[in-house]
Amino acid sequence: AGSLAEFNLFTGDPGYQRIELAHLREVTTDQVRAVLRKFLLDQPAVILACIPAANAERPAPTAPRAIANQPAAASALASETGGPRSFDPAAPDRSSAPPSGASPQPSVPAVTMATLASGARSGVVRFRRAPWCAASLALPMGRRAETELLTGMASLAAALFSEGTRRFSTIEFTDRLDSLGASLSIGSDDDEIFYSLSVLDRELEPALELLFDAALEPRLDAQDFERMLTQRRTAIATRGEQPTAVAARAWARLMHGDTPLGRSALSAGASLTNLTLDEISRFHARGAHARGARLALAGPRPNTELEALVQRGLARLPAANEDAHVLSTQARLWPAPGRVFLVDHPGAQQTELRIGQLSVPSTHAEFFPLAVLNFILGGSFSSRINLNLREAKGFTYGARSSFAGGVLPGSFLVSAAVETSVSSAAAREVLHELTQIREGVRAEELDFAKAALRESLSTQYESCEARRALIDRALKFDWPADYPLLRVRQLENLTLADLDRLAREFLDPAAWIVLAVGDAGAIGDSLEELGLGAAQRLDIDGRLIQR
C-alpha cells in the first residue's frame, strides 16, 4: 500500500513500480561508479569523531567545505530524470476510495497438535499462499531458570548459542544458512530460550537440521564468550543512559521484587564472576531436553508431512535428567514503602512515566475480556488515555496501556514519555482516566472496540509467521487450537455490565503505583501533589535508596 501511494504521488501511476524495477535491472556497474563520484565523493560531509575523555589527543579539525547549491542540484536531477510524470486521463478515478466489501468471517486454519511421551509438545499448520516455512523451537531455560547468583545467564547463553555449533564456526554456520536462504534467530525471555527459523519450503529439511544443531550442540567458544562478557560489561556500565530501559528495570523490580522476573541482568548486582563458560554449558545441559520443549511449524505441505518432520526433530531431544531446571513460579509484588517512586535522571528534558499494578497471567479466564477493556482505555490510538494526554493536553507523542500477561502474572501498565514540566499533571490525568473507567464504559466505545477487534481477529492469520505464532501460543498457554474463534464469541457476548465489572475488579486504586524516571530536582516535589504520599527514591537498578 505504501508503494502504491508513493508512486501515485510522485509519478501519477501507482503501478510505476514495474517500470522502476525494469530500470533497476538495467543498471550497470559503471553507472553505479559514476553516480557515486557525482553525488557522494568530494561532496559536503559532516565528520564526527568520538574520543574518550581520558585521551588528551584530539584529531585536527576538518576544514569546512562549501555547501552545494541544493535547489540547483535538485533542479538538475529533475531535468536528468525527465521531471514528474503527468496524469493519465484514462486512468481509473482514484479521487475517492472504493466501497468496502463484506468483512471476512473469522476462521482458524486446521491445526495438528500433539504431546509426546517425552514431554515435548508440537504443533503444525498448513500455509499454502507461498512456498515459505516458519518454525520455532522453545527450550525451558529462560530467566525463570536463573538463580540469584546466575542472574543474566539466559540472555548471555542465548547470545553465545548464536555463534555456531560444534561442527561449524560462526562464519561457516552463517554461510550454510545463507546458502539455504534461511534466517535463524535465537533469543531468551522469562520462560525459555527461543529459536526462530524462516526458510523456503524446498530447503526446510536441512534448515531444521541446522536449527537443532544450534539448539543441541552450540559451539561455546572461549573467545566468543569473552567478547560477550565485554559487551555485557559495557551494557552494565552504560545502563543508566537510556531512561526507557531504566524505567523497564525499575518497574520489573517494583512488580516482582527479588525474584527472577524482578532481577535485571544489567544491574550493579548482576555478578559476571559466576557466569563462566562451564556454567553456561551446565545451564544448557539442564534445559536442552524434551520435557517442556515445544516445536511449532507452518508451511505449504500437508499437516501429515509437517508433523512427521516435527516428530523427527523432537526425537533428537534427550530426556530430562534429575538435574533439569525447575522454573521459578514467584511473581509477587515488591512490598515497597509507598506508592510513588522516582529515579533521578539529571537534566532530562522529558520523564518516563509508568503507572499500574500487578495483574493476571495469560491463562486467566478474564484475560481476553480485559484486553477488550484495555482497547478502550489505552490500547489504541483512539483510546481514552491517548486522546487525553496526546490530543487534548499535548503532553506526549503517545500514551498506551496493556495487560502484559505471561505464564506467571504480569502487570497492567500505562506508559508515556512526557515533557518534564508536565510530569505530575500527566500522571494525574492517567490516574483520572483509570478512575473514570471504573465509573463505566460508554455504549459507543464498546461498539467501536467490538468492530475493530472483530476485523483484527478475522485477518490476523494470513501470513506464515502469524500461523506459526498461533500454534506456538496455543502450545505455550495450553489453549485450544481454535482459541481465536473462542475469543470472537467472547467478544460478541461482552456487555457494558461485563466491562464495568472487570474495571472495578481488576483496576484497584489501592494498588496503583506511579514510577517516574526524570530530573528529580524538577519533578520531585510536584509528584507529592498526586496525593499518594512522598516519592520514594530508587537507583537506576530499581533498588530503594535508604535515606
XYZ file of C-alpha atoms in Angstrom:
547
model
C 0.000 0.000 0.000
C 2.841 2.381 0.823
C 4.500 1.690 -2.520
C 1.276 2.301 -4.446
C 0.717 5.601 -2.654
C 4.299 6.796 -3.108
C 4.413 6.095 -6.837
C 0.969 7.612 -7.295
C 2.180 10.806 -5.576
C 5.475 11.186 -7.443
C 4.634 9.753 -10.863
C 0.851 9.731 -11.124
C 0.959 5.991 -11.725
C 0.530 3.666 -8.701
C 1.803 0.802 -10.862
C 5.076 2.579 -11.706
C 6.939 0.041 -9.566
C 7.064 -2.312 -12.564
C 8.797 0.373 -14.651
C 11.259 1.187 -11.858
C 12.088 -2.481 -11.452
C 12.908 -2.694 -15.157
C 15.166 0.365 -14.820
C 16.947 -1.170 -11.822
C 17.633 -4.361 -13.727
C 19.328 -2.338 -16.483
C 21.778 -0.560 -14.169
C 25.466 -1.327 -14.838
C 28.454 -1.203 -12.506
C 29.885 1.741 -14.469
C 26.695 3.706 -13.824
C 26.921 2.950 -10.098
C 30.523 4.215 -10.017
C 29.501 7.343 -11.931
C 26.729 8.357 -9.513
C 28.995 7.530 -6.563
C 31.547 10.035 -7.851
C 28.890 12.628 -8.710
C 26.729 12.597 -5.592
C 28.903 11.257 -2.723
C 32.640 11.602 -3.267
C 34.015 15.108 -2.682
C 30.597 16.367 -1.580
C 29.858 18.275 1.658
C 30.019 15.985 4.688
C 29.726 16.021 8.452
C 32.587 14.123 10.099
C 32.211 13.302 13.798
C 34.970 11.779 15.944
C 34.125 10.468 19.443
C 37.257 10.418 21.640
C 37.327 9.056 25.226
C 37.682 11.863 27.749
C 40.815 10.306 29.253
C 42.638 10.591 25.916
C 44.235 14.034 25.647
C 44.873 13.743 21.929
C 42.291 15.181 19.596
C 42.084 14.895 15.827
C 42.766 18.024 13.858
C 39.529 19.777 12.925
C 38.346 19.193 9.423
C 38.192 22.369 7.360
C 34.624 23.252 6.426
C 33.670 22.999 2.811
C 31.132 24.961 0.866
C 27.641 23.550 0.828
C 26.364 22.702 -2.613
C 23.541 24.705 -4.096
C 20.746 22.340 -3.088
C 17.931 23.828 -5.211
C 20.193 23.845 -8.249
C 21.193 20.234 -7.628
C 17.551 19.205 -7.249
C 16.666 21.031 -10.453
C 19.495 19.316 -12.311
C 18.379 15.922 -11.010
C 14.796 16.606 -12.108
C 15.953 17.525 -15.592
C 18.031 14.340 -15.852
C 15.121 12.121 -14.804
C 12.615 13.853 -17.022
C 10.733 15.574 -14.179
C 7.383 14.495 -12.709
C 5.075 12.421 -14.837
C 1.780 13.848 -15.980
C -1.510 12.223 -15.034
C -3.135 9.872 -17.481
C -6.755 10.997 -18.044
C -7.687 7.439 -18.993
C -6.529 6.080 -15.626
C -9.087 4.875 -13.049
C -10.645 7.523 -10.826
C -8.744 7.493 -7.548
C -10.232 10.671 -6.118
C -12.337 8.655 -3.698
C -11.962 5.290 -2.034
C -13.860 2.339 -3.490
C -16.615 0.889 -1.319
C -15.611 -1.750 1.198
C -16.684 -5.306 0.634
C -18.143 -7.628 3.203
C -15.970 -8.291 6.237
C -14.311 -11.711 6.214
C -15.736 -14.290 8.567
C -13.350 -15.287 11.375
C -11.759 -18.661 10.716
C -8.858 -20.697 12.002
C -6.713 -22.979 9.822
C -6.597 -26.681 10.559
C -4.029 -27.224 13.280
C -2.494 -30.508 14.460
C -1.086 -30.512 17.989
C 0.427 -33.356 19.963
C 2.173 -34.126 23.240
C 4.925 -36.732 23.059
C 5.708 -39.299 25.707
C 8.983 -37.448 26.320
C 7.067 -34.380 27.457
C 7.717 -32.320 24.314
C 4.800 -30.649 22.556
C 4.362 -29.993 18.847
C 2.014 -28.144 16.544
C 1.795 -27.804 12.757
C -0.392 -25.777 10.412
C -0.550 -25.515 6.649
C 0.181 -22.254 4.790
C -0.279 -22.572 1.027
C -0.157 -18.936 -0.105
C 3.623 -19.044 -0.719
C 6.399 -21.696 -0.685
C 7.559 -20.451 2.683
C 8.032 -22.067 6.107
C 8.295 -20.691 9.619
C 9.412 -22.787 12.583
C 10.200 -22.183 16.236
C 11.704 -24.278 18.997
C 11.379 -23.269 22.657
C 13.513 -24.845 25.392
C 12.706 -24.296 29.092
C 15.702 -22.259 30.220
C 14.666 -18.598 30.367
C 15.025 -16.140 33.231
C 12.836 -18.272 35.480
C 15.584 -20.916 35.390
C 18.146 -18.488 36.832
C 19.286 -18.375 40.429
C 20.301 -15.089 42.042
C 23.990 -15.930 41.515
C 23.348 -16.661 37.836
C 21.266 -13.561 37.062
C 21.599 -12.802 33.365
C 22.557 -16.336 32.388
C 19.676 -16.898 29.943
C 20.295 -13.811 27.808
C 24.073 -14.351 27.816
C 23.636 -18.012 26.856
C 21.233 -17.152 24.031
C 23.744 -14.699 22.590
C 26.512 -17.295 22.774
C 24.334 -20.009 21.222
C 24.105 -17.824 18.110
C 27.831 -18.240 17.462
C 27.835 -21.530 15.562
C 27.829 -25.224 16.503
C 30.365 -27.924 17.317
C 30.572 -28.758 13.615
C 30.558 -25.210 12.228
C 32.232 -21.963 13.210
C 30.194 -18.770 13.331
C 31.070 -17.883 9.731
C 30.548 -21.435 8.485
C 27.180 -21.658 10.237
C 26.086 -18.302 8.806
C 27.254 -19.308 5.333
C 25.257 -22.533 5.481
C 22.120 -20.664 6.487
C 22.715 -18.138 3.708
C 23.198 -20.891 1.145
C 19.729 -22.162 2.062
C 18.175 -18.705 2.033
C 17.309 -19.289 5.697
C 17.154 -16.947 8.662
C 17.699 -18.207 12.227
C 17.477 -16.026 15.322
C 17.998 -17.016 18.954
C 16.694 -15.098 21.953
C 15.534 -15.501 25.529
C 12.622 -14.338 27.670
C 11.138 -15.096 31.064
C 10.321 -18.711 30.253
C 12.606 -20.063 27.543
C 15.373 -19.737 25.024
C 13.683 -19.418 21.665
C 14.942 -20.478 18.213
C 13.074 -18.913 15.277
C 13.587 -20.107 11.677
C 12.341 -18.815 8.297
C 13.168 -20.676 5.083
C 11.838 -21.646 1.666
C 9.974 -24.934 1.681
C 12.450 -26.660 -0.636
C 15.217 -26.170 1.962
C 13.167 -26.963 5.052
C 14.842 -30.262 5.998
C 18.474 -29.038 6.015
C 17.403 -25.797 7.725
C 15.645 -27.715 10.515
C 18.784 -29.796 10.948
C 20.805 -26.610 11.466
C 18.231 -25.352 13.954
C 18.559 -28.488 16.075
C 22.342 -28.399 15.744
C 22.289 -24.892 17.198
C 19.895 -25.943 19.970
C 21.672 -29.147 20.998
C 25.314 -28.627 20.045
C 26.254 -24.962 20.483
C 29.931 -24.200 19.896
C 30.589 -22.405 23.227
C 33.882 -20.926 22.072
C 36.071 -19.214 24.700
C 36.874 -16.199 22.504
C 33.206 -15.659 21.681
C 32.399 -15.920 25.385
C 34.982 -13.266 26.341
C 33.587 -10.953 23.679
C 30.071 -11.455 25.064
C 31.301 -10.669 28.585
C 32.928 -7.461 27.330
C 29.660 -6.438 25.692
C 27.763 -7.228 28.902
C 30.221 -5.175 30.999
C 29.760 -2.229 28.640
C 25.981 -2.577 28.822
C 26.089 -2.624 32.642
C 28.401 0.391 32.760
C 26.108 2.419 30.489
C 22.780 1.100 31.810
C 21.711 4.472 33.189
C 21.896 6.308 29.871
C 18.526 5.191 28.460
C 15.575 6.328 30.625
C 13.222 3.885 28.888
C 15.428 0.930 29.850
C 15.858 2.289 33.383
C 12.069 2.506 33.715
C 11.666 -1.084 32.492
C 14.155 -2.401 35.051
C 12.688 -0.396 37.914
C 9.132 -1.395 37.024
C 10.055 -5.085 36.880
C 11.573 -4.839 40.346
C 8.580 -2.951 41.745
C 6.264 -5.626 40.395
C 8.246 -8.790 41.054
C 10.776 -7.914 43.756
C 13.833 -10.080 44.302
C 12.655 -12.899 42.039
C 13.992 -13.959 38.624
C 11.372 -11.727 36.960
C 12.394 -8.748 39.092
C 16.163 -9.077 38.855
C 17.936 -7.484 35.906
C 20.943 -8.832 34.033
C 22.041 -5.209 33.566
C 22.415 -4.104 37.166
C 25.203 -3.475 39.599
C 24.091 -6.580 41.476
C 24.450 -8.878 38.460
C 27.721 -10.673 39.138
C 29.551 -11.653 35.973
C 32.048 -13.631 38.058
C 29.652 -16.575 38.264
C 28.790 -16.540 34.558
C 31.569 -18.799 33.385
C 31.742 -20.879 30.223
C 31.402 -24.037 32.323
C 28.256 -22.635 33.969
C 26.768 -21.841 30.568
C 27.476 -25.406 29.464
C 25.729 -26.764 32.580
C 22.835 -24.318 32.119
C 22.393 -25.610 28.564
C 22.555 -29.257 29.591
C 19.868 -28.710 32.250
C 17.462 -27.104 29.783
C 18.090 -28.598 26.331
C 15.812 -31.582 26.757
C 12.403 -32.802 25.670
C 10.358 -32.110 28.793
C 8.717 -28.719 28.424
C 10.072 -28.169 24.907
C 7.745 -27.177 22.087
C 8.143 -27.031 18.331
C 5.769 -25.121 16.034
C 5.923 -25.345 12.235
C 3.927 -23.696 9.442
C 4.453 -24.392 5.747
C 2.804 -25.334 2.433
C 2.954 -29.114 2.895
C 0.041 -31.153 4.283
C -0.106 -31.359 8.052
C 0.810 -35.052 7.980
C 4.135 -34.286 6.283
C 4.866 -31.349 8.565
C 4.033 -33.470 11.601
C 6.470 -36.176 10.513
C 9.256 -33.576 10.277
C 8.384 -32.198 13.685
C 8.347 -35.625 15.320
C 11.693 -36.459 13.749
C 13.230 -33.265 15.073
C 11.859 -33.618 18.586
C 13.170 -37.179 18.716
C 16.669 -35.635 18.792
C 15.984 -34.021 22.163
C 17.351 -36.043 25.082
C 15.183 -36.993 28.044
C 15.267 -34.660 31.045
C 17.599 -35.803 33.794
C 17.270 -35.321 37.540
C 19.263 -32.088 37.335
C 16.828 -30.398 34.902
C 15.846 -26.792 35.569
C 12.977 -26.127 37.942
C 11.392 -22.885 36.732
C 10.556 -20.330 39.388
C 6.872 -19.621 40.000
C 7.480 -16.434 42.029
C 5.774 -13.325 40.667
C 4.934 -11.375 43.785
C 4.603 -7.630 44.178
C 7.516 -5.998 45.970
C 6.225 -4.852 49.397
C 7.754 -1.402 48.926
C 7.071 1.502 51.296
C 4.993 3.978 49.363
C 3.056 4.369 46.131
C 5.171 6.885 44.173
C 8.733 6.167 43.064
C 11.318 8.337 41.366
C 14.564 7.517 39.573
C 16.730 10.583 39.066
C 17.948 11.314 35.548
C 19.551 14.745 35.957
C 18.904 17.207 33.172
C 16.308 15.041 31.440
C 14.020 17.030 29.148
C 11.235 14.501 29.499
C 10.004 11.999 32.062
C 9.271 8.330 31.521
C 6.021 7.620 33.351
C 4.840 4.160 34.375
C 1.576 3.644 36.266
C -0.151 0.370 37.055
C -0.343 -2.701 39.245
C 0.356 -6.434 39.326
C -2.311 -8.238 37.331
C -3.149 -11.639 35.823
C -1.429 -14.295 33.661
C -2.434 -15.000 30.060
C -4.190 -18.167 31.222
C -6.681 -16.241 33.368
C -10.281 -16.730 32.231
C -10.770 -12.962 32.003
C -7.542 -12.180 30.128
C -9.122 -11.536 26.722
C -12.097 -9.562 28.082
C -9.533 -7.432 29.928
C -7.787 -6.844 26.585
C -11.087 -5.520 25.216
C -11.422 -3.209 28.203
C -7.844 -2.064 27.678
C -8.504 -1.355 23.983
C -10.934 1.315 25.143
C -8.740 2.554 27.983
C -5.268 2.724 26.403
C -4.811 0.010 23.800
C -5.473 2.010 20.632
C -4.769 5.463 19.224
C -8.374 6.497 19.887
C -8.297 5.186 23.456
C -9.182 7.394 26.394
C -5.653 7.763 27.733
C -4.043 8.637 24.388
C -6.770 11.067 23.338
C -6.424 12.816 26.693
C -2.636 13.016 27.074
C -1.735 13.446 23.394
C -4.669 15.021 21.595
C -6.321 17.101 24.332
C -3.373 18.060 26.547
C -0.386 17.764 24.201
C 1.688 16.182 26.968
C 3.166 13.353 24.870
C 3.504 11.865 21.398
C 1.738 8.759 22.616
C 0.436 7.067 25.745
C -0.643 3.452 25.931
C -1.649 0.741 28.366
C -1.639 -3.048 28.356
C -2.207 -6.184 30.372
C 1.155 -7.908 29.916
C 0.063 -11.441 30.774
C 2.541 -14.308 30.575
C 2.814 -17.754 32.130
C 3.021 -16.029 35.514
C 1.001 -12.945 36.491
C 2.151 -9.894 34.576
C 1.302 -6.272 35.195
C -1.258 -3.808 33.994
C 0.858 -0.892 32.812
C 0.301 2.613 31.458
C 3.392 4.106 29.842
C 4.210 7.505 28.347
C 7.151 9.839 27.852
C 6.087 13.390 28.765
C 7.763 16.798 28.869
C 9.417 17.384 32.238
C 7.296 20.367 33.291
C 4.027 18.393 32.955
C 5.184 15.170 34.647
C 2.872 15.475 37.636
C -0.037 16.772 35.541
C 0.289 13.842 33.123
C 0.387 11.320 35.965
C -2.698 12.946 37.450
C -4.544 12.654 34.124
C -3.660 8.950 33.869
C -4.937 8.311 37.393
C -8.082 10.268 36.483
C -8.685 8.061 33.417
C -8.180 4.904 35.495
C -10.709 6.201 37.988
C -13.164 7.188 35.269
C -13.107 3.812 33.516
C -14.238 2.295 36.808
C -17.318 4.521 36.581
C -18.444 2.830 33.386
C -17.822 2.253 29.683
C -19.979 4.005 27.090
C -22.001 2.018 24.555
C -20.298 3.630 21.553
C -16.891 2.695 22.982
C -17.842 -0.957 23.265
C -19.337 -0.948 19.760
C -16.159 0.517 18.283
C -13.927 -1.934 20.178
C -16.020 -4.874 19.010
C -15.887 -3.759 15.363
C -12.134 -3.094 15.402
C -11.178 -6.277 17.254
C -13.537 -8.405 15.164
C -11.783 -7.220 11.988
C -8.394 -7.904 13.579
C -9.360 -11.421 14.666
C -10.648 -12.116 11.151
C -7.404 -11.275 9.355
C -4.537 -11.916 11.741
C -3.563 -15.367 10.434
C -2.880 -14.532 6.788
C 0.927 -14.906 6.923
C 3.073 -17.952 7.522
C 4.703 -16.424 10.588
C 1.306 -15.487 12.057
C 0.132 -19.084 11.736
C 3.282 -20.342 13.430
C 2.706 -17.893 16.259
C -0.918 -19.059 16.542
C 0.046 -22.627 17.359
C 3.047 -21.617 19.455
C 0.823 -19.548 21.769
C -1.710 -22.366 21.940
C 1.033 -24.789 22.969
C 2.645 -22.394 25.451
C -0.519 -21.416 27.333
C -2.350 -24.723 26.821
C -5.095 -23.018 24.826
C -7.274 -24.938 22.343
C -6.196 -24.681 18.708
C -9.321 -22.669 17.854
C -8.863 -20.137 20.649
C -9.273 -17.185 18.211
C -12.830 -18.356 17.498
C -13.490 -18.627 21.218
C -12.313 -15.038 21.544
C -14.673 -13.957 18.782
C -17.559 -15.496 20.718
C -16.349 -13.847 23.927
C -16.192 -10.539 22.095
C -19.705 -10.840 20.714
C -21.131 -11.724 24.124
C -19.406 -8.946 26.084
C -21.756 -6.367 27.562
C -21.264 -2.974 29.169
C -22.009 -4.611 32.519
C -19.207 -7.123 31.922
C -16.631 -4.381 31.219
C -17.797 -2.294 34.165
C -17.349 -5.312 36.440
C -13.870 -6.017 35.027
C -12.787 -2.407 35.527
C -13.897 -2.406 39.151
C -12.411 -5.833 39.875
C -9.054 -5.634 38.088
C -8.214 -1.921 38.315
C -7.729 -1.334 42.024
C -6.968 2.269 43.108
C -5.356 0.990 46.288
C -2.835 -1.000 44.224
C -1.800 1.635 41.677
C 1.884 2.509 41.682
C 3.447 5.536 39.973
C 7.033 5.402 38.678
C 8.791 8.405 37.159
C 12.254 8.426 35.589
C 13.307 12.031 35.112
C 15.016 15.068 36.612
C 14.356 14.715 40.351
C 15.112 18.381 41.006
C 12.442 19.456 38.542
C 9.676 16.959 39.263
C 10.252 15.520 42.747
C 8.120 17.962 44.736
C 5.284 18.041 42.203
C 4.789 14.267 42.423
C 3.573 14.723 46.014
C 0.590 16.612 44.577
C -0.791 13.258 43.363
C -1.965 12.569 46.910
C -0.218 9.195 47.086
C 2.487 10.214 49.544
C 6.083 11.326 49.165
C 8.092 9.983 46.244
C 10.464 7.195 47.245
C 13.847 7.415 45.510
C 15.152 4.403 43.559
C 18.545 3.901 41.971
C 18.951 3.055 38.268
C 18.500 -0.643 39.115
C 15.154 -0.035 40.826
C 16.505 -0.525 44.356
C 15.256 1.687 47.184
C 17.735 4.370 48.237
C 17.887 4.429 52.001
C 17.890 7.925 53.474
